[in-house]
Amino acid sequence: MKPRDLAELLTSRLQENPFVETTQVAGAGFINMRLSEKFWTHQLETILKEGVHYGDSTMGGGEKVNVEFTSANPTGPLHVGHSRGAVFGDALSSLLQKAGYDVTREYYINDAGAQVAKLARSAYLRYLEALGQKIGEIPAGLYPGEYLKEVGAFIAQKDGDKWVGVGEEEYLPYFKKTAADLMMEMIKKDLAQANIHFDVFSSEKAIADSGAVEKVMDFLDKEGLIYKGVLEKPKGAKAADDWEPKEMTIFKSTLFGDEVDRPLCRSDGSYTYFTPDIAYQLDKYKRGFKKLIMVLGADHAGYVARMKAAVKAVTKGDAQIDFLLCQMINFTENGQPVKMSKRAGTFVTFKDLLDEVGTDVVRFYLLTRKQDSQLDFDFAKVKEQSKDNPVFYVQYAHARGASVKRLAEETFGKKADELISSADLSLLQEDELAVVRQLALWPRQVEMAAAANEPHRLAYFLNDVAAAFHGLWNRGREDVSKRFIEAKDEELSKARLALVAGVMTVIESGLAVFGVAPAEEM
RNA sequence: GUACCUAUAGCUCAGUUGGAUAGAGCAUUGGUUUGCGGAACCAAAGGUCGGAGGUUCGAGUCCUCUUGGGUACACCA
């Protein structure tokens, strides 16, 4: 059947719907239809009734989804490089929740590897320092950060000289745990300042201690997915030099779509970082998650294929793991790159960023770009020229709305809710209904953004809503009869107030996904 | 060398599982205030969607090739 004929057929059926006013077939088979005013005023009623829950979807069907993000090593404060993944992961989680998924926000604490051992040694030096010993410069390879002085002082105060002069094998486990715990406390505090809260913190060490890693090895071995062998010399530019053929225990990841097989154990027999990570993903699966999402920095790109392969292998294809890579943020100050170096002390922490720019601005700004595209962030621009920042534009629309509400209450001496609930929405005019049409797109926006894992789309939508509202507002500057509140006409004012409330509701609903508070005043 | 990401207005970026005349902000030019908050609005100008083929009734979107940019490539995580 030709598209045009099909369109003709459909239009005749569409005519039967009472909300459809006119229909028309155009072009190759497009259907233009006009919905009645009643349909749109009904949409506005729905918005007002549902409040911030407007746009909630059942798309996810309550399916359990595990979103892992941040997962920074517990070896120091979060730095700005972590900010994008943290904000993105949190907003994505909120978005999926709104779309009807049962979301768990999860943080994986790498508290078992070599990095934590370095942390413990560094903290031990600070401990000795706190007890008055001269430690000189922190050796290369350890963490020189000032923040470890507190850890050293904490242990010195608690345990006195109990650990002085003992061997590393004796103090290391204790210092590992104590230092990592304190680092996690600090990290959680920073995350809280960014309005980010996790449901689950998983410990690498706990999983390793449970024997899960050995179980994974056994399983893979039984499935015939492991062999002992020598990997080919990598072709990368920087590799070559120190490479020598060594026998390792290797996982046949190429059977599951990876380009090369990956080592599970090093030539000395110890596990690579990869193996406990497999056990960890399997742990999530055993907790009932078949949909796993991992938010990582783009520098982990090389990790994706092997982990996908491993998850496929250990869950026999039952779980799905998606990787969302966040590209780097290019931080500048007045066009000059902000250099980050732990050594040189020009290290900018996530907390510094939040303190300096503000949580709401940071969150919104980072969410205006797709996570896998590079992002420029100029401190001076974002702070000073607020016009450059879309969050102000959206916030301003909400604040203006709030101001209209206040004026209405003052003018008519009644609560805004009371005015709105008794409003006759049929009084709304064409240009006002145009804004309602815009608002009514919100539920679809939520579903599309969630399906694509792209919260940034909502930022653009909110911007459009704000623009529509600002446009309407400015009509009142040129034509007084277009103002929202007219003392002489309470009925019309009430209908328009309902529209304003609808705009505010959609903005609130959207900002809630972004974890940004709507402004009542600015 | 290989894989992934990316290329859209002067700049920074959106663009609905392929749909009608590709959109916004900044910058540029011109305009809007006796009154609801001017952090706003209205308008003009600005495009061979990196290039070349292909699939399709229809391609910024999908495929192939190609060019530029980014990231990653055993024994670190």
PDB file of C-alpha atoms in Angstrom, chain A residues 135-301:
ATOM      1  CA  ILE A 135      60.474  11.781  57.275  1.00  0.00           C
ATOM      2  CA  GLY A 136      61.897  14.105  54.668  1.00  0.00           C
ATOM      3  CA  GLU A 137      60.331  14.159  51.252  1.00  0.00           C
ATOM      4  CA  ILE A 138      57.671  11.577  50.460  1.00  0.00           C
ATOM      5  CA  PRO A 139      59.356   9.114  48.095  1.00  0.00           C
ATOM      6  CA  ALA A 140      58.302   8.973  44.468  1.00  0.00           C
ATOM      7  CA  GLY A 141      55.552   6.476  43.849  1.00  0.00           C
ATOM      8  CA  LEU A 142      53.808   7.228  47.118  1.00  0.00           C
ATOM      9  CA  TYR A 143      51.090   9.805  47.726  1.00  0.00           C
ATOM     10  CA  PRO A 144      52.503  13.130  48.860  1.00  0.00           C
ATOM     11  CA  GLY A 145      49.122  14.781  49.499  1.00  0.00           C
ATOM     12  CA  GLU A 146      48.706  16.927  52.590  1.00  0.00           C
ATOM     13  CA  TYR A 147      45.388  15.264  53.331  1.00  0.00           C
ATOM     14  CA  LEU A 148      47.266  12.185  54.538  1.00  0.00           C
ATOM     15  CA  LYS A 149      48.696  14.173  57.441  1.00  0.00           C
ATOM     16  CA  GLU A 150      45.281  13.998  59.044  1.00  0.00           C
ATOM     17  CA  VAL A 151      45.254  10.250  58.640  1.00  0.00           C
ATOM     18  CA  GLY A 152      48.696   9.984  60.247  1.00  0.00           C
ATOM     19  CA  ALA A 153      47.666  12.276  63.067  1.00  0.00           C
ATOM     20  CA  PHE A 154      44.445  10.363  63.599  1.00  0.00           C
ATOM     21  CA  ILE A 155      46.258   7.052  64.053  1.00  0.00           C
ATOM     22  CA  ALA A 156      48.982   8.631  66.165  1.00  0.00           C
ATOM     23  CA  GLN A 157      46.391  10.037  68.498  1.00  0.00           C
ATOM     24  CA  LYS A 158      44.425   6.823  68.676  1.00  0.00           C
ATOM     25  CA  ASP A 159      47.228   4.263  68.949  1.00  0.00           C
ATOM     26  CA  GLY A 160      50.237   6.244  70.088  1.00  0.00           C
ATOM     27  CA  ASP A 161      53.528   4.630  69.129  1.00  0.00           C
ATOM     28  CA  LYS A 162      52.048   1.159  68.818  1.00  0.00           C
ATOM     29  CA  TRP A 163      53.098   0.865  65.154  1.00  0.00           C
ATOM     30  CA  VAL A 164      56.554   2.352  65.414  1.00  0.00           C
ATOM     31  CA  GLY A 165      59.349  -0.020  64.453  1.00  0.00           C
ATOM     32  CA  VAL A 166      57.051  -2.861  63.386  1.00  0.00           C
ATOM     33  CA  GLY A 167      57.444  -4.534  60.026  1.00  0.00           C
ATOM     34  CA  GLU A 168      55.380  -3.653  57.024  1.00  0.00           C
ATOM     35  CA  GLU A 169      53.550  -6.969  57.020  1.00  0.00           C
ATOM     36  CA  GLU A 170      52.302  -6.087  60.488  1.00  0.00           C
ATOM     37  CA  TYR A 171      51.166  -2.501  60.019  1.00  0.00           C
ATOM     38  CA  LEU A 172      50.055  -2.648  56.400  1.00  0.00           C
ATOM     39  CA  PRO A 173      46.614  -4.302  56.748  1.00  0.00           C
ATOM     40  CA  TYR A 174      45.630  -1.922  59.524  1.00  0.00           C
ATOM     41  CA  PHE A 175      46.870   1.181  57.729  1.00  0.00           C
ATOM     42  CA  LYS A 176      45.220   0.080  54.520  1.00  0.00           C
ATOM     43  CA  LYS A 177      41.864  -0.246  56.133  1.00  0.00           C
ATOM     44  CA  THR A 178      42.062   2.844  58.306  1.00  0.00           C
ATOM     45  CA  ALA A 179      43.362   5.099  55.550  1.00  0.00           C
ATOM     46  CA  ALA A 180      40.925   3.791  52.957  1.00  0.00           C
ATOM     47  CA  ASP A 181      38.014   4.215  55.356  1.00  0.00           C
ATOM     48  CA  LEU A 182      38.987   7.802  56.084  1.00  0.00           C
ATOM     49  CA  MET A 183      39.434   8.525  52.389  1.00  0.00           C
ATOM     50  CA  MET A 184      35.984   7.117  51.668  1.00  0.00           C
ATOM     51  CA  GLU A 185      34.496   9.330  54.355  1.00  0.00           C
ATOM     52  CA  MET A 186      36.046  12.323  52.672  1.00  0.00           C
ATOM     53  CA  ILE A 187      34.859  11.213  49.256  1.00  0.00           C
ATOM     54  CA  LYS A 188      31.319  10.668  50.527  1.00  0.00           C
ATOM     55  CA  LYS A 189      31.313  14.128  52.009  1.00  0.00           C
ATOM     56  CA  ASP A 190      32.361  15.671  48.703  1.00  0.00           C
ATOM     57  CA  LEU A 191      29.727  13.655  46.872  1.00  0.00           C
ATOM     58  CA  ALA A 192      27.081  14.803  49.345  1.00  0.00           C
ATOM     59  CA  GLN A 193      28.028  18.379  48.621  1.00  0.00           C
ATOM     60  CA  ALA A 194      27.375  17.635  44.965  1.00  0.00           C
ATOM     61  CA  ASN A 195      23.996  16.181  45.950  1.00  0.00           C
ATOM     62  CA  ILE A 196      25.100  12.666  45.057  1.00  0.00           C
ATOM     63  CA  HIS A 197      24.189   9.710  47.236  1.00  0.00           C
ATOM     64  CA  PHE A 198      24.922   6.060  46.607  1.00  0.00           C
ATOM     65  CA  ASP A 199      22.740   3.113  47.573  1.00  0.00           C
ATOM     66  CA  VAL A 200      25.521   0.553  47.707  1.00  0.00           C
ATOM     67  CA  PHE A 201      29.262   0.666  48.312  1.00  0.00           C
ATOM     68  CA  SER A 202      30.933  -2.567  47.282  1.00  0.00           C
ATOM     69  CA  SER A 203      34.369  -3.471  48.521  1.00  0.00           C
ATOM     70  CA  GLU A 204      36.883  -5.190  46.296  1.00  0.00           C
ATOM     71  CA  LYS A 205      38.549  -6.615  49.359  1.00  0.00           C
ATOM     72  CA  ALA A 206      35.313  -8.105  50.713  1.00  0.00           C
ATOM     73  CA  ILE A 207      34.618  -9.781  47.401  1.00  0.00           C
ATOM     74  CA  ALA A 208      38.165 -11.092  47.179  1.00  0.00           C
ATOM     75  CA  ASP A 209      38.042 -12.389  50.785  1.00  0.00           C
ATOM     76  CA  SER A 210      34.837 -14.261  50.034  1.00  0.00           C
ATOM     77  CA  GLY A 211      36.665 -16.458  47.562  1.00  0.00           C
ATOM     78  CA  ALA A 212      34.599 -15.209  44.649  1.00  0.00           C
ATOM     79  CA  VAL A 213      37.646 -14.636  42.484  1.00  0.00           C
ATOM     80  CA  GLU A 214      38.735 -18.275  42.774  1.00  0.00           C
ATOM     81  CA  LYS A 215      35.203 -19.350  41.950  1.00  0.00           C
ATOM     82  CA  VAL A 216      35.294 -17.301  38.779  1.00  0.00           C
ATOM     83  CA  MET A 217      38.595 -18.919  37.829  1.00  0.00           C
ATOM     84  CA  ASP A 218      37.170 -22.382  38.455  1.00  0.00           C
ATOM     85  CA  PHE A 219      34.087 -21.605  36.432  1.00  0.00           C
ATOM     86  CA  LEU A 220      36.028 -20.267  33.461  1.00  0.00           C
ATOM     87  CA  ASP A 221      38.381 -23.225  33.668  1.00  0.00           C
ATOM     88  CA  LYS A 222      35.502 -25.720  33.613  1.00  0.00           C
ATOM     89  CA  GLU A 223      34.004 -23.959  30.635  1.00  0.00           C
ATOM     90  CA  GLY A 224      37.314 -24.334  28.848  1.00  0.00           C
ATOM     91  CA  LEU A 225      37.826 -20.600  28.530  1.00  0.00           C
ATOM     92  CA  ILE A 226      41.273 -20.426  30.093  1.00  0.00           C
ATOM     93  CA  TYR A 227      44.695 -21.399  28.846  1.00  0.00           C
ATOM     94  CA  LYS A 228      48.296 -20.849  29.746  1.00  0.00           C
ATOM     95  CA  GLY A 229      50.170 -19.087  27.044  1.00  0.00           C
ATOM     96  CA  VAL A 230      52.134 -16.158  25.777  1.00  0.00           C
ATOM     97  CA  LEU A 231      50.416 -13.089  24.353  1.00  0.00           C
ATOM     98  CA  GLU A 232      51.653 -11.438  21.208  1.00  0.00           C
ATOM     99  CA  LYS A 233      53.671  -8.313  21.458  1.00  0.00           C
ATOM    100  CA  PRO A 234      51.267  -5.353  21.393  1.00  0.00           C
ATOM    101  CA  LYS A 235      51.442  -3.075  18.378  1.00  0.00           C
ATOM    102  CA  GLY A 236      51.042   0.194  20.232  1.00  0.00           C
ATOM    103  CA  ALA A 237      53.554   2.969  19.766  1.00  0.00           C
ATOM    104  CA  LYS A 238      54.563   3.169  23.412  1.00  0.00           C
ATOM    105  CA  ALA A 239      54.585  -0.572  24.158  1.00  0.00           C
ATOM    106  CA  ALA A 240      57.482  -2.376  22.464  1.00  0.00           C
ATOM    107  CA  ASP A 241      60.603  -1.622  24.547  1.00  0.00           C
ATOM    108  CA  ASP A 242      60.380  -3.648  27.719  1.00  0.00           C
ATOM    109  CA  TRP A 243      58.201  -6.373  26.297  1.00  0.00           C
ATOM    110  CA  GLU A 244      59.329  -9.954  26.586  1.00  0.00           C
ATOM    111  CA  PRO A 245      57.409 -13.169  26.061  1.00  0.00           C
ATOM    112  CA  LYS A 246      56.082 -14.515  29.351  1.00  0.00           C
ATOM    113  CA  GLU A 247      53.664 -17.245  30.146  1.00  0.00           C
ATOM    114  CA  MET A 248      50.440 -16.125  31.775  1.00  0.00           C
ATOM    115  CA  THR A 249      46.981 -17.457  32.474  1.00  0.00           C
ATOM    116  CA  ILE A 250      44.756 -16.096  29.781  1.00  0.00           C
ATOM    117  CA  PHE A 251      41.005 -15.762  29.199  1.00  0.00           C
ATOM    118  CA  LYS A 252      39.689 -16.518  25.719  1.00  0.00           C
ATOM    119  CA  SER A 253      37.883 -13.208  25.408  1.00  0.00           C
ATOM    120  CA  THR A 254      38.137 -13.305  21.621  1.00  0.00           C
ATOM    121  CA  LEU A 255      35.393 -15.949  21.695  1.00  0.00           C
ATOM    122  CA  PHE A 256      33.077 -13.205  22.972  1.00  0.00           C
ATOM    123  CA  GLY A 257      33.988 -10.438  20.585  1.00  0.00           C
ATOM    124  CA  ASP A 258      37.207  -9.017  22.048  1.00  0.00           C
ATOM    125  CA  GLU A 259      40.152  -8.440  19.694  1.00  0.00           C
ATOM    126  CA  VAL A 260      42.771 -10.218  21.754  1.00  0.00           C
ATOM    127  CA  ASP A 261      42.688 -12.639  24.662  1.00  0.00           C
ATOM    128  CA  ARG A 262      43.289 -11.067  28.065  1.00  0.00           C
ATOM    129  CA  PRO A 263      45.475 -12.170  30.957  1.00  0.00           C
ATOM    130  CA  LEU A 264      43.816 -13.193  34.234  1.00  0.00           C
ATOM    131  CA  CYS A 265      47.047 -13.933  36.074  1.00  0.00           C
ATOM    132  CA  ARG A 266      50.428 -12.341  35.670  1.00  0.00           C
ATOM    133  CA  SER A 267      53.564 -14.257  34.930  1.00  0.00           C
ATOM    134  CA  ASP A 268      54.221 -14.443  38.677  1.00  0.00           C
ATOM    135  CA  GLY A 269      50.815 -16.054  39.205  1.00  0.00           C
ATOM    136  CA  SER A 270      49.034 -13.162  40.930  1.00  0.00           C
ATOM    137  CA  TYR A 271      45.711 -11.897  39.584  1.00  0.00           C
ATOM    138  CA  THR A 272      45.559  -8.963  37.229  1.00  0.00           C
ATOM    139  CA  TYR A 273      43.046  -6.227  38.109  1.00  0.00           C
ATOM    140  CA  PHE A 274      40.748  -7.802  35.534  1.00  0.00           C
ATOM    141  CA  THR A 275      40.003 -10.992  37.439  1.00  0.00           C
ATOM    142  CA  PRO A 276      38.524  -9.526  40.649  1.00  0.00           C
ATOM    143  CA  ASP A 277      36.534  -7.150  38.447  1.00  0.00           C
ATOM    144  CA  ILE A 278      34.898 -10.111  36.746  1.00  0.00           C
ATOM    145  CA  ALA A 279      34.019 -11.523  40.153  1.00  0.00           C
ATOM    146  CA  TYR A 280      32.523  -8.175  41.054  1.00  0.00           C
ATOM    147  CA  GLN A 281      30.311  -7.987  37.954  1.00  0.00           C
ATOM    148  CA  LEU A 282      29.191 -11.518  38.633  1.00  0.00           C
ATOM    149  CA  ASP A 283      28.387 -10.468  42.187  1.00  0.00           C
ATOM    150  CA  LYS A 284      26.036  -7.800  40.829  1.00  0.00           C
ATOM    151  CA  TYR A 285      24.374 -10.379  38.625  1.00  0.00           C
ATOM    152  CA  LYS A 286      23.870 -12.705  41.576  1.00  0.00           C
ATOM    153  CA  ARG A 287      22.215  -9.850  43.431  1.00  0.00           C
ATOM    154  CA  GLY A 288      19.564  -9.842  40.706  1.00  0.00           C
ATOM    155  CA  PHE A 289      20.818  -7.278  38.212  1.00  0.00           C
ATOM    156  CA  LYS A 290      20.612  -8.264  34.577  1.00  0.00           C
ATOM    157  CA  LYS A 291      21.030  -4.741  33.349  1.00  0.00           C
ATOM    158  CA  LEU A 292      24.362  -3.252  34.317  1.00  0.00           C
ATOM    159  CA  ILE A 293      25.556   0.200  33.413  1.00  0.00           C
ATOM    160  CA  MET A 294      29.065   1.419  34.030  1.00  0.00           C
ATOM    161  CA  VAL A 295      30.044   5.044  33.745  1.00  0.00           C
ATOM    162  CA  LEU A 296      33.759   5.380  33.141  1.00  0.00           C
ATOM    163  CA  GLY A 297      36.295   7.906  31.985  1.00  0.00           C
ATOM    164  CA  ALA A 298      37.272   7.708  28.334  1.00  0.00           C
ATOM    165  CA  ASP A 299      40.756   6.612  29.368  1.00  0.00           C
ATOM    166  CA  HIS A 300      39.213   3.261  30.298  1.00  0.00           C
ATOM    167  CA  ALA A 301      38.085   2.619  26.738  1.00  0.00           C
TER     168      ALA A 301
END
